[in-house]
Short mmCIF file of C-alpha atoms and ligand atoms in Angstrom, two decimals:
data_model
loop_
_atom_site.label_atom_id
_atom_site.label_comp_id
_atom_site.label_asym_id
_atom_site.label_seq_id
_atom_site.Cartn_x
_atom_site.Cartn_y
_atom_site.Cartn_z
CA MET A 23 -34.34 89.68 80.25
CA ILE A 24 -34.73 87.71 78.03
CA ALA A 25 -33.77 84.98 80.19
CA MET A 26 -36.38 85.39 82.51
CA LYS A 27 -38.75 85.48 79.84
CA THR A 28 -37.87 82.38 77.34
CA SER A 29 -37.84 80.27 81.09
CA GLN A 30 -41.48 81.50 81.68
CA LEU A 31 -42.17 80.54 78.58
CA ALA A 32 -40.75 77.24 78.95
CA ALA A 33 -42.74 76.60 81.70
CA GLN A 34 -46.26 77.37 80.18
CA PHE A 35 -45.77 75.43 77.65
CA ASP A 36 -43.94 72.59 80.20
CA GLN A 37 -47.99 72.48 81.08
CA GLY A 38 -49.10 71.86 78.26
CA GLU A 39 -50.42 75.63 77.47
CA THR A 40 -50.02 76.58 74.30
CA VAL A 41 -47.19 79.53 72.99
CA CYS A 42 -47.68 82.14 71.26
CA LEU A 43 -44.71 84.34 69.70
CA SER A 44 -46.24 87.78 67.57
CA PHE A 45 -43.70 89.09 64.80
CA HIS A 46 -43.28 91.16 61.69
CA TYR A 47 -39.98 90.25 60.80
CA HIS A 48 -36.91 88.50 61.44
CA ASN A 49 -34.97 90.69 63.40
CA LYS A 50 -31.64 89.54 65.29
CA PHE A 51 -33.36 90.47 68.82
CA ASN A 52 -36.68 87.98 67.67
CA ILE A 53 -34.09 86.14 65.96
CA SER A 54 -31.86 85.68 69.67
CA PHE A 55 -35.44 85.60 71.72
CA LEU A 56 -36.51 82.10 69.54
CA ASN A 57 -33.22 80.47 70.14
CA SER A 58 -33.34 80.25 74.12
CA LEU A 59 -36.81 79.70 73.97
CA ILE A 60 -35.92 76.83 71.43
CA THR A 61 -33.12 75.72 73.35
CA LYS A 62 -35.23 74.97 76.91
CA ILE A 63 -38.23 73.04 75.21
CA LEU A 64 -35.62 71.20 74.13
CA ALA A 65 -33.70 70.85 76.69
CA ARG A 66 -36.97 70.11 79.14
CA ASN A 67 -38.12 67.33 76.08
CA ASN A 68 -34.61 65.85 76.69
CA LYS A 69 -33.22 66.82 73.19
CA VAL A 70 -31.51 69.57 73.55
CA TYR A 71 -28.95 67.65 70.29
CA LEU A 72 -31.61 68.57 67.72
CA ARG A 73 -31.39 72.12 68.69
CA ASP A 74 -28.98 73.28 65.99
CA THR A 75 -31.48 70.96 63.68
CA VAL A 76 -34.50 72.83 64.86
CA ILE A 77 -33.32 76.10 65.55
CA THR A 78 -32.01 76.07 61.32
CA VAL A 79 -35.40 74.81 59.31
CA LEU A 80 -37.22 77.38 62.15
CA LYS A 81 -35.49 79.79 61.31
CA GLU A 82 -35.87 79.11 56.46
CA ILE A 83 -39.78 78.91 58.27
CA ILE A 84 -40.86 82.25 59.85
CA VAL A 85 -37.86 84.28 56.81
CA ASN A 86 -40.18 82.70 54.12
CA ALA A 87 -43.22 83.86 55.67
CA VAL A 88 -42.01 87.33 56.09
CA LYS A 89 -41.49 86.84 52.67
CA ALA A 90 -44.08 86.35 51.29
CA ASN A 91 -44.86 89.27 53.86
CA SER A 92 -43.00 91.30 52.28
CA LYS A 93 -44.63 90.00 48.47
CA ARG A 94 -47.41 91.64 49.76
CA PHE A 95 -46.33 94.48 50.64
CA PHE A 96 -43.99 95.10 47.60
CA PHE A 97 -46.97 94.88 44.93
CA SER A 98 -49.38 96.37 47.37
CA LEU A 99 -46.64 99.89 47.41
CA ASN A 100 -46.11 99.64 43.84
CA ASN A 101 -50.03 99.37 42.92
CA LEU A 102 -48.79 96.18 41.66
CA ASP A 103 -51.63 93.53 41.44
CA MET A 104 -50.70 89.53 42.34
CA TYR A 105 -53.32 88.38 40.09
CA ASN A 106 -52.88 89.85 36.76
CA ASN A 107 -49.38 87.82 35.55
CA GLU A 108 -48.38 90.41 33.62
CA GLU A 109 -47.48 91.84 36.73
CA TYR A 110 -47.42 89.20 38.36
CA THR A 111 -43.71 88.35 36.76
CA ARG A 112 -42.68 92.55 36.73
CA GLY A 113 -43.58 92.60 40.41
CA MET A 114 -41.17 89.45 41.04
CA THR A 115 -38.30 91.17 39.22
CA GLU A 116 -38.58 93.83 40.80
CA PHE A 117 -39.52 92.17 44.55
CA LYS A 118 -35.87 90.18 44.21
CA SER A 119 -33.69 92.69 45.00
CA PHE A 120 -35.76 95.45 47.17
CA ILE A 121 -35.49 92.30 49.44
CA VAL A 122 -31.66 91.79 48.91
CA ALA A 123 -31.32 96.19 49.11
CA ARG A 124 -34.27 97.90 51.46
CA LYS A 125 -34.03 95.86 54.39
CA GLU A 126 -34.67 98.16 56.70
CA LEU A 127 -37.51 99.99 54.72
CA ILE A 128 -39.06 96.29 54.88
CA GLU A 129 -39.44 96.25 58.66
CA SER A 130 -40.67 99.09 59.82
CA GLU A 131 -42.87 99.13 57.20
CA LEU A 132 -44.05 95.62 57.33
CA LYS A 133 -44.31 96.75 61.87
CA LYS A 134 -46.61 100.29 60.64
CA SER A 135 -48.80 96.92 58.89
CA ASN A 136 -51.36 94.26 59.33
CA TYR A 137 -48.15 91.61 58.29
CA ARG A 138 -48.21 89.34 61.51
CA VAL A 139 -45.91 85.61 62.04
CA LYS A 140 -47.00 84.05 64.73
CA LEU A 141 -45.91 80.79 66.28
CA TYR A 142 -47.21 78.84 68.21
CA LEU A 143 -45.66 75.60 70.16
CA LYS A 144 -47.78 73.00 71.94
CA LYS A 145 -46.90 69.77 73.31
CA ASN A 146 -48.96 67.04 71.84
CA GLY A 147 -49.86 63.35 72.62
CA ASN A 148 -46.79 62.48 69.81
CA GLY A 149 -44.48 64.59 70.40
CA PHE A 150 -44.47 68.71 70.24
CA THR A 151 -45.44 70.69 67.19
CA ILE A 152 -43.67 74.19 65.87
CA VAL A 153 -46.44 75.45 64.04
CA VAL A 154 -45.85 79.30 61.75
CA ARG A 155 -48.12 81.43 59.84
CA ASN A 156 -48.23 84.48 58.03
CA ASN A 157 -51.90 86.16 57.19
CA THR A 158 -51.27 85.96 53.66
CA PRO A 159 -52.68 83.47 51.71
CA MET A 160 -50.55 81.17 48.51
CA HIS A 161 -49.55 82.88 45.65
CA PRO A 162 -50.49 80.14 42.34
CA ASP A 163 -47.39 80.23 41.52
CA GLU A 164 -46.10 79.74 45.40
CA THR A 165 -47.41 76.44 45.28
CA LEU A 166 -46.37 74.86 42.51
CA ARG A 167 -42.60 76.54 43.31
CA VAL A 168 -42.73 74.48 46.74
CA ARG A 169 -44.13 71.67 45.57
CA GLU A 170 -42.32 70.90 43.21
CA ARG A 171 -38.79 71.55 45.30
CA ILE A 172 -39.99 69.43 48.11
CA GLU A 173 -40.69 66.38 45.75
CA LYS A 174 -36.79 67.50 44.07
CA ALA A 175 -36.42 67.50 47.67
CA ARG A 176 -37.45 63.53 48.08
CA SER A 177 -35.20 62.57 44.92
CA TYR A 178 -32.04 62.90 46.44
CA LYS A 179 -30.21 60.77 47.75
CA ASP A 180 -28.10 62.73 50.18
CA PHE A 181 -26.53 66.81 50.52
CA ALA A 182 -23.69 65.73 48.11
CA ASP A 183 -26.16 65.93 45.56
CA VAL A 184 -28.02 68.85 45.88
CA TYR A 185 -23.95 70.75 46.08
CA GLU A 186 -23.83 69.03 43.15
CA ASP A 187 -26.67 70.42 41.96
CA LEU A 188 -26.71 74.09 42.82
CA SER A 189 -22.77 75.08 43.61
CA ASP A 190 -23.32 78.17 41.93
CA ASP A 191 -25.95 79.08 43.54
CA THR A 192 -25.31 80.37 46.57
CA GLU A 193 -27.74 83.20 47.00
CA GLY A 194 -29.83 80.32 48.15
CA GLU A 195 -32.59 80.42 46.18
CA GLY A 196 -34.41 77.68 46.22
CA LEU A 197 -31.77 75.72 48.91
CA GLY A 198 -33.57 76.43 51.73
CA LEU A 199 -36.70 74.07 51.11
CA LEU A 200 -34.77 71.36 49.54
CA LEU A 201 -31.98 72.25 53.34
CA THR A 202 -35.00 72.22 55.09
CA ILE A 203 -36.86 68.78 53.04
CA LEU A 204 -32.67 67.35 53.70
CA PHE A 205 -32.31 68.66 56.70
CA LEU A 206 -35.22 66.67 58.68
CA ARG A 207 -34.36 63.69 57.11
CA ASN A 208 -31.04 62.97 58.39
CA SER A 209 -32.24 64.25 61.69
CA GLY A 210 -34.35 61.86 62.19
CA ILE A 211 -37.11 63.86 62.73
CA GLY A 212 -38.29 62.75 59.05
CA GLU A 213 -39.58 64.92 56.13
CA GLU A 214 -43.69 63.85 56.60
CA SER A 215 -43.41 66.28 60.17
CA LEU A 216 -43.31 69.29 58.06
CA ARG A 217 -47.10 70.43 56.42
CA ILE A 218 -47.80 73.41 54.25
CA GLU A 219 -50.42 74.63 54.09
CA SER A 220 -52.32 78.02 52.84
CA GLN A 221 -56.19 78.29 53.26
CA ASN A 222 -58.61 81.09 54.11
CA GLY A 223 -56.22 83.72 54.26
CA PHE A 224 -53.04 82.00 55.82
CA THR A 225 -50.07 80.40 54.46
CA GLN A 226 -49.01 77.72 57.45
CA THR A 227 -46.00 75.41 58.08
CA SER A 228 -46.09 73.14 60.50
CA LEU A 229 -43.44 71.42 62.07
CA LEU A 230 -43.76 68.41 64.07
CA ILE A 231 -41.00 66.81 66.25
CA PRO A 232 -42.59 63.38 66.96
CA GLU A 233 -41.27 61.52 70.44
CA THR A 234 -39.37 58.95 68.38
CA ILE A 235 -36.44 60.02 66.75
CA LYS A 236 -34.71 57.61 64.76
CA PRO A 237 -31.71 58.83 62.81
CA GLY A 238 -30.52 56.70 60.18
CA PRO A 239 -26.82 55.99 58.81
CA ILE A 240 -26.35 58.79 56.39
CA VAL A 241 -23.29 58.00 54.28
CA ASN A 242 -22.60 59.17 51.20
CA LYS A 243 -19.08 59.13 49.77
CA ILE A 244 -17.74 62.42 50.79
CA GLN A 245 -18.38 60.63 54.62
CA THR A 246 -15.89 57.45 53.84
CA LYS A 247 -13.12 59.50 51.83
CA ILE A 248 -13.40 61.32 55.32
CA LEU A 249 -13.47 58.33 57.84
CA ASN A 250 -10.15 56.88 55.55
CA GLU A 251 -8.48 59.72 56.18
CA VAL A 252 -9.21 58.83 60.04
CA ASP A 253 -8.32 55.36 59.63
CA GLU A 254 -4.68 56.46 57.51
CA LEU A 255 -3.65 58.80 60.23
CA PRO A 256 -0.23 56.93 61.67
CA SER A 257 -0.63 56.17 65.21
CA PHE A 258 1.45 57.93 68.54
CA PRO A 259 5.72 57.33 66.93
CA GLU A 260 6.73 54.66 69.77
CA ASN A 261 9.20 57.13 71.52
CA ILE A 262 6.84 58.96 72.17
CA MET A 263 4.29 57.08 73.76
CA GLU A 264 6.96 55.02 75.59
CA LEU A 265 7.70 59.06 77.09
CA ILE A 266 4.92 59.64 77.90
CA ARG A 267 4.33 56.86 79.65
CA LEU A 268 7.53 57.77 81.43
CA SER A 269 6.44 61.07 82.02
CA LYS A 270 3.24 59.86 84.34
CA LYS A 271 5.73 57.60 86.60
CA PRO A 272 6.80 58.91 90.14
CA ASP A 273 10.56 58.11 90.33
CA VAL A 274 11.11 59.16 86.52
CA SER A 275 14.13 61.86 86.42
CA MET A 276 13.45 65.00 84.54
CA LYS A 277 16.80 64.34 82.69
CA GLU A 278 15.95 61.60 81.87
CA LEU A 279 13.29 62.43 80.10
CA SER A 280 14.99 64.86 77.81
CA ASP A 281 17.93 63.78 77.61
CA ARG A 282 14.66 61.04 75.79
CA ILE A 283 13.21 64.15 74.80
CA VAL A 284 16.39 65.83 72.80
CA LEU A 285 17.07 62.64 71.09
CA ASP A 286 13.87 63.65 68.41
CA PRO A 287 15.16 67.24 67.52
CA ALA A 288 12.06 67.53 65.58
CA LEU A 289 10.55 66.56 68.90
CA ALA A 290 12.82 69.15 71.12
CA ALA A 291 11.69 71.83 68.55
CA SER A 292 7.46 71.02 69.18
CA VAL A 293 9.05 70.66 72.83
CA LEU A 294 9.81 74.61 73.45
CA LYS A 295 7.81 76.33 70.99
CA LEU A 296 4.39 74.84 73.08
CA SER A 297 5.73 75.43 76.07
CA ASN A 298 6.82 78.80 75.11
CA SER A 299 3.56 79.03 73.52
CA ALA A 300 1.29 82.13 74.79
CA GLY A 301 -0.81 80.98 78.41
CA PHE A 302 1.60 78.50 79.06
CA ILE A 303 3.05 78.78 83.17
CA THR A 304 4.99 80.42 82.55
CA ARG A 305 6.00 83.71 81.14
CA LYS A 306 9.74 84.20 80.86
CA ARG A 307 11.71 82.27 77.83
CA ILE A 308 12.17 78.96 77.55
CA ASP A 309 15.96 77.77 75.84
CA SER A 310 16.67 74.31 76.47
CA VAL A 311 14.75 71.25 76.91
CA HIS A 312 16.64 70.46 79.94
CA ASP A 313 14.67 74.57 81.48
CA ALA A 314 11.47 73.20 79.72
CA VAL A 315 10.88 70.61 81.65
CA LYS A 316 12.19 71.10 84.59
CA ILE A 317 10.18 75.31 84.68
CA ILE A 318 6.68 72.87 83.20
CA GLY A 319 7.11 70.01 85.00
CA LEU A 320 6.16 66.60 84.44
CA LYS A 321 2.54 67.42 84.23
CA ASN A 322 2.28 69.37 82.05
CA LEU A 323 5.34 67.66 80.15
CA ASN A 324 3.39 64.55 80.15
CA MET A 325 -0.06 67.01 78.32
CA ILE A 326 2.89 69.09 76.14
CA LEU A 327 4.10 66.21 74.33
CA VAL A 328 0.89 64.93 73.28
CA ALA A 329 -0.76 67.91 71.55
CA SER A 330 3.71 68.43 69.89
CA SER A 331 3.02 64.61 69.08
CA ALA A 332 -0.93 65.19 67.45
CA ARG A 333 0.52 68.87 65.45
CA ASN A 334 3.73 66.98 64.44
CA ILE A 335 1.02 64.19 63.30
CA MET A 336 -1.28 66.69 61.24
CA SER A 337 1.77 69.29 59.94
CA ALA A 338 3.36 65.90 58.17
CA ARG A 339 0.57 65.07 56.06
CA TYR A 340 -1.39 68.12 55.71
CA SER A 341 -0.55 71.45 54.24
CA ALA A 342 0.39 74.01 57.08
CA PHE A 343 -3.12 75.31 58.90
CA LYS A 344 -1.91 78.40 60.60
CA GLU A 345 -5.17 79.91 61.07
CA ILE A 346 -6.29 77.30 62.73
CA TRP A 347 -4.43 76.55 65.33
CA ASN A 348 -3.28 79.66 65.82
CA HIS A 349 -7.42 79.91 67.22
CA CYS A 350 -6.02 76.50 69.34
CA ASN A 351 -3.70 78.28 71.21
CA ARG A 352 -5.64 81.78 72.30
CA ALA A 353 -8.71 79.11 72.99
CA ALA A 354 -6.26 76.72 75.51
CA PHE A 355 -5.66 80.26 77.06
CA TYR A 356 -8.72 81.62 77.67
CA ALA A 357 -10.35 77.84 78.71
CA ARG A 358 -6.77 77.67 81.06
CA GLN A 359 -8.00 80.90 82.29
CA ILE A 360 -11.36 80.61 82.44
CA ALA A 361 -10.19 77.39 84.73
CA LEU A 362 -8.26 79.09 87.40
CA GLN A 363 -10.64 82.99 87.85
CA LYS A 364 -13.55 81.10 88.23
CA GLY A 365 -14.14 78.53 90.05
CA TYR A 366 -12.00 75.37 88.15
CA ALA A 367 -8.22 75.73 88.84
CA ALA A 368 -7.78 71.88 89.01
CA LEU A 369 -9.26 71.18 85.47
CA ALA A 370 -6.50 74.51 84.63
CA GLU A 371 -4.18 72.20 82.83
CA HIS A 372 -6.98 70.01 81.44
CA ALA A 373 -8.68 72.85 79.61
CA PHE A 374 -5.84 73.81 77.65
CA LEU A 375 -4.65 70.79 75.89
CA SER A 376 -8.33 70.30 75.20
CA GLY A 377 -8.26 73.81 73.71
CA LEU A 378 -5.11 73.08 71.84
CA LEU A 379 -6.39 70.14 69.87
CA HIS A 380 -10.12 71.32 69.75
CA ASP A 381 -10.20 71.69 66.47
CA LEU A 382 -8.65 68.80 65.56
CA GLY A 383 -11.11 67.44 63.03
CA LYS A 384 -11.53 70.72 61.10
CA ILE A 385 -8.12 69.77 59.30
CA VAL A 386 -8.39 66.77 58.20
CA LEU A 387 -11.88 68.16 57.52
CA LEU A 388 -10.87 70.62 54.96
CA SER A 389 -8.13 68.71 53.73
CA THR A 390 -10.67 66.45 53.22
CA THR A 391 -13.42 68.51 51.29
CA ALA A 392 -11.67 71.94 50.72
CA LYS A 393 -14.52 73.29 48.42
CA LEU A 394 -17.24 71.68 50.12
CA VAL A 395 -16.23 73.15 52.96
CA GLU A 396 -15.45 76.85 52.08
CA TRP A 397 -19.22 76.60 49.81
CA ILE A 398 -21.12 75.34 53.40
CA SER A 399 -19.06 78.83 55.19
CA ASP A 400 -19.56 80.95 52.85
CA PHE A 401 -23.99 79.56 52.80
CA THR A 402 -23.90 79.61 56.93
CA ARG A 403 -22.45 83.28 56.12
CA ASN A 404 -24.55 84.81 53.95
CA ARG A 405 -27.50 82.86 56.22
CA GLU A 406 -26.65 83.89 59.40
CA ILE A 407 -26.39 80.83 61.31
CA ARG A 408 -25.42 80.52 64.46
CA THR A 409 -22.82 77.29 63.56
CA SER A 410 -21.96 75.81 60.54
CA THR A 411 -21.36 72.69 62.45
CA VAL A 412 -24.89 71.62 61.07
CA LEU A 413 -23.74 72.53 58.10
CA GLU A 414 -21.50 70.29 58.27
CA GLU A 415 -23.50 67.38 59.79
CA ILE A 416 -25.79 66.82 56.86
CA ALA A 417 -23.76 67.98 53.90
CA ILE A 418 -21.41 65.06 55.12
CA GLY A 419 -22.76 63.42 57.59
CA MET A 420 -20.62 64.31 60.15
CA SER A 421 -18.92 67.63 62.16
CA HIS A 422 -15.62 68.95 62.35
CA SER A 423 -16.27 67.92 66.58
CA THR A 424 -17.19 64.10 65.16
CA ILE A 425 -14.31 63.94 63.30
CA GLY A 426 -11.83 65.05 65.96
CA ALA A 427 -12.90 62.99 68.55
CA SER A 428 -12.82 59.82 66.48
CA ILE A 429 -8.65 61.34 66.00
CA ALA A 430 -9.04 62.05 69.77
CA ASP A 431 -10.66 58.29 70.24
CA LYS A 432 -7.93 55.86 67.42
CA TRP A 433 -4.64 57.88 69.03
CA ASN A 434 -5.67 56.77 72.65
CA LEU A 435 -6.63 60.14 74.20
CA PRO A 436 -7.65 60.29 77.73
CA HIS A 437 -11.90 60.92 77.74
CA TYR A 438 -11.99 63.77 78.45
CA ILE A 439 -10.13 65.97 75.87
CA ILE A 440 -12.77 62.92 73.64
CA GLU A 441 -15.25 64.43 74.95
CA SER A 442 -14.29 68.44 74.43
CA VAL A 443 -13.44 67.95 71.18
CA ARG A 444 -16.91 66.32 70.37
CA HIS A 445 -18.83 68.99 72.41
CA HIS A 446 -17.20 72.02 72.69
CA HIS A 447 -20.22 73.62 69.93
CA SER A 448 -22.52 71.25 71.81
CA PRO A 449 -22.07 71.06 75.94
CA LEU A 450 -25.51 70.34 76.94
CA ASN A 451 -25.58 66.86 75.10
CA SER A 452 -21.87 65.98 76.58
CA ASP A 453 -21.33 63.34 79.61
CA ALA A 454 -21.81 64.77 82.53
CA ALA A 455 -18.94 63.20 84.03
CA PHE A 456 -16.93 65.91 81.84
CA ARG A 457 -19.16 68.56 82.28
CA ASP A 458 -16.91 70.80 83.05
CA ILE A 459 -14.09 70.52 81.03
CA VAL A 460 -16.43 70.44 77.61
CA ALA A 461 -18.17 74.01 79.07
CA LEU A 462 -14.30 75.06 79.33
CA THR A 463 -13.30 74.29 75.67
CA TYR A 464 -16.66 75.79 74.54
CA LEU A 465 -16.94 78.94 76.90
CA ALA A 466 -13.23 79.80 74.78
CA ASN A 467 -13.66 78.20 72.10
CA THR A 468 -17.53 80.52 72.18
CA LEU A 469 -15.03 84.35 73.14
CA CYS A 470 -12.64 83.31 69.91
CA GLY A 471 -15.52 82.57 67.75
CA ILE A 472 -17.70 86.45 69.04
CA GLU A 473 -13.92 87.95 68.77
CA SER A 474 -14.90 87.17 64.95
CA ASN A 475 -17.98 87.93 64.84
CA ARG A 476 -19.14 84.92 64.44
CA TYR A 477 -21.29 84.26 67.56
CA ASP A 478 -22.79 86.97 70.45
CA TYR A 479 -23.70 86.96 74.08
CA PRO A 480 -27.08 86.26 74.09
CA SER A 481 -26.19 82.62 71.72
CA VAL A 482 -23.66 82.00 74.07
CA GLU A 483 -25.01 78.46 76.50
CA GLU A 484 -26.60 79.63 79.78
CA GLU A 485 -25.98 76.77 81.73
CA VAL A 486 -22.14 76.88 81.03
CA LEU A 487 -23.25 81.14 81.46
CA SER A 488 -24.37 81.04 84.93
CA MET A 489 -21.52 77.83 85.96
CA PHE A 490 -19.59 80.30 84.86
CA SER A 491 -21.27 83.39 86.87
CA LEU A 492 -21.24 84.96 83.91
CA GLU A 493 -25.30 86.12 83.44
CA ASP A 494 -24.97 89.29 83.15
CA ARG A 495 -23.97 90.73 80.40
CA ASP A 496 -21.25 93.05 80.96
CA ALA A 497 -19.76 91.05 83.53
CA PHE A 498 -19.03 89.35 80.38
CA ASN A 499 -18.15 91.59 78.56
CA SER A 500 -15.48 92.55 80.79
CA PHE A 501 -14.64 88.96 81.72
CA HIS A 502 -13.51 88.66 77.81
CA GLU A 503 -11.26 91.72 77.48
CA THR A 504 -9.43 90.99 80.81
CA LEU A 505 -8.97 87.50 78.94
CA GLN A 506 -8.39 89.13 75.58
CA SER A 507 -4.97 91.38 76.88
CA GLN A 508 -3.59 89.00 79.62
CA TYR A 509 -3.81 87.37 76.31
CA GLU A 510 -1.73 90.27 73.86
CA GLU A 511 0.05 90.61 76.52
CA HIS A 512 1.25 87.56 77.38
CA ASN A 513 1.68 86.73 73.41
CA ASP A 514 3.87 90.17 73.73
CA VAL A 515 6.25 88.91 76.11
CA ILE A 516 7.16 85.75 74.58
CA SER A 517 7.56 87.41 70.75
CA SER A 518 9.93 90.39 72.65
CA ALA A 519 11.81 87.55 74.36
CA SER A 520 12.79 85.46 70.82
FE1 FE2 B 5 -15.38 74.23 66.63
FE1 FE2 B 6 -12.67 76.61 67.31
#
């Protein structure tokens, strides 16, 4: 239903009409409706890459508008006069805990009231404008705070400065507007695109998405550190490169290959481990490298060599990230199964390898900036932001997807892997030539994210759902359940054989 309605509104917007939405509260349904609509409008304007920025900023604006309405409701509920200094101070202290503790009450009371938040979307000569308006004026104290925060945001060079200033402030009080301004600046939309006004009983925040976006390079200490880190990663060892070349030769014998692999015990161990990993070709336990090569075949051996070497380099350098690799194993299994079951069988093995490597960048990111990343993920959880990628980007200047892609690039991995790693969170931005493999990786990773409650069904890109005929929510859920039980079953076979 959401999909149909948002498509109609997006068409209305295309024709130059103003699209208007009106609501009382930022509940899950409204936010996912908005996500879907904004995605479509941006996609039609060739600006889908701005999606996470626009949605995050917009959500912040809407939360503030609802908060302003809730505040009026709270003051009238308690017979407090906002324009009496003493009552205002007292009311504000109580309001802060009220808004956190009584969300349901606020939502149902606002529904009965005249307090509204309206959202207008309209094209204009210079791009398009999003206006969020609530029907309460700003209190002088709010006007002052807004002005102070905007000034403060302008004084920050980058997000690392904000982080140093506010790292204890996990509640995000006061952080929203600062963050919004830095988001706008770093995304190239520009901080001057945001305007906040209050008049005639309304407060209005407007955001202009200009036709021409000029992103400036974001350079900060952390980014430099990460870039150096990627730079210093070793290349694939020469014996592996040689094996990879050999395995591509049509006339190579399996014995020759396995004999060479056995010479390198670390490699032999990881080839065995990956050949046995859940989701791979066979359910039978493989005990020797010779059997592995025979059973999995040359094409797959090549893939296993790449994945094993990548993992070996990472684990020799960074402490164990078992959780990430386990997640990648599951994603690889899912990616391969989706390919096999949904008409992309030719891509099954590529999908598997993309799944195995898609979060490479996370390891470098976590190792380099553990404390910051932890804080980012707390912050995203608190604010229910769909993905932490966008915050990584503004905080660090690059996301784990970008970092992963530069590692894959450094290792001269095939182009489809670089592209899947780069866009496993943003499939619509990928190069059309690699759209299928990217979508497989994206969907596999998203299914894992749904299992850990990071995503939900409405947040899945509709284009991807339709590629795999999963537009129907029930069909989607039952397909997901099937994959889950296939994975558990496979894992059981593998572990009971060991
Ligand atoms: Fe990821
Ligand atoms: Fe992932």
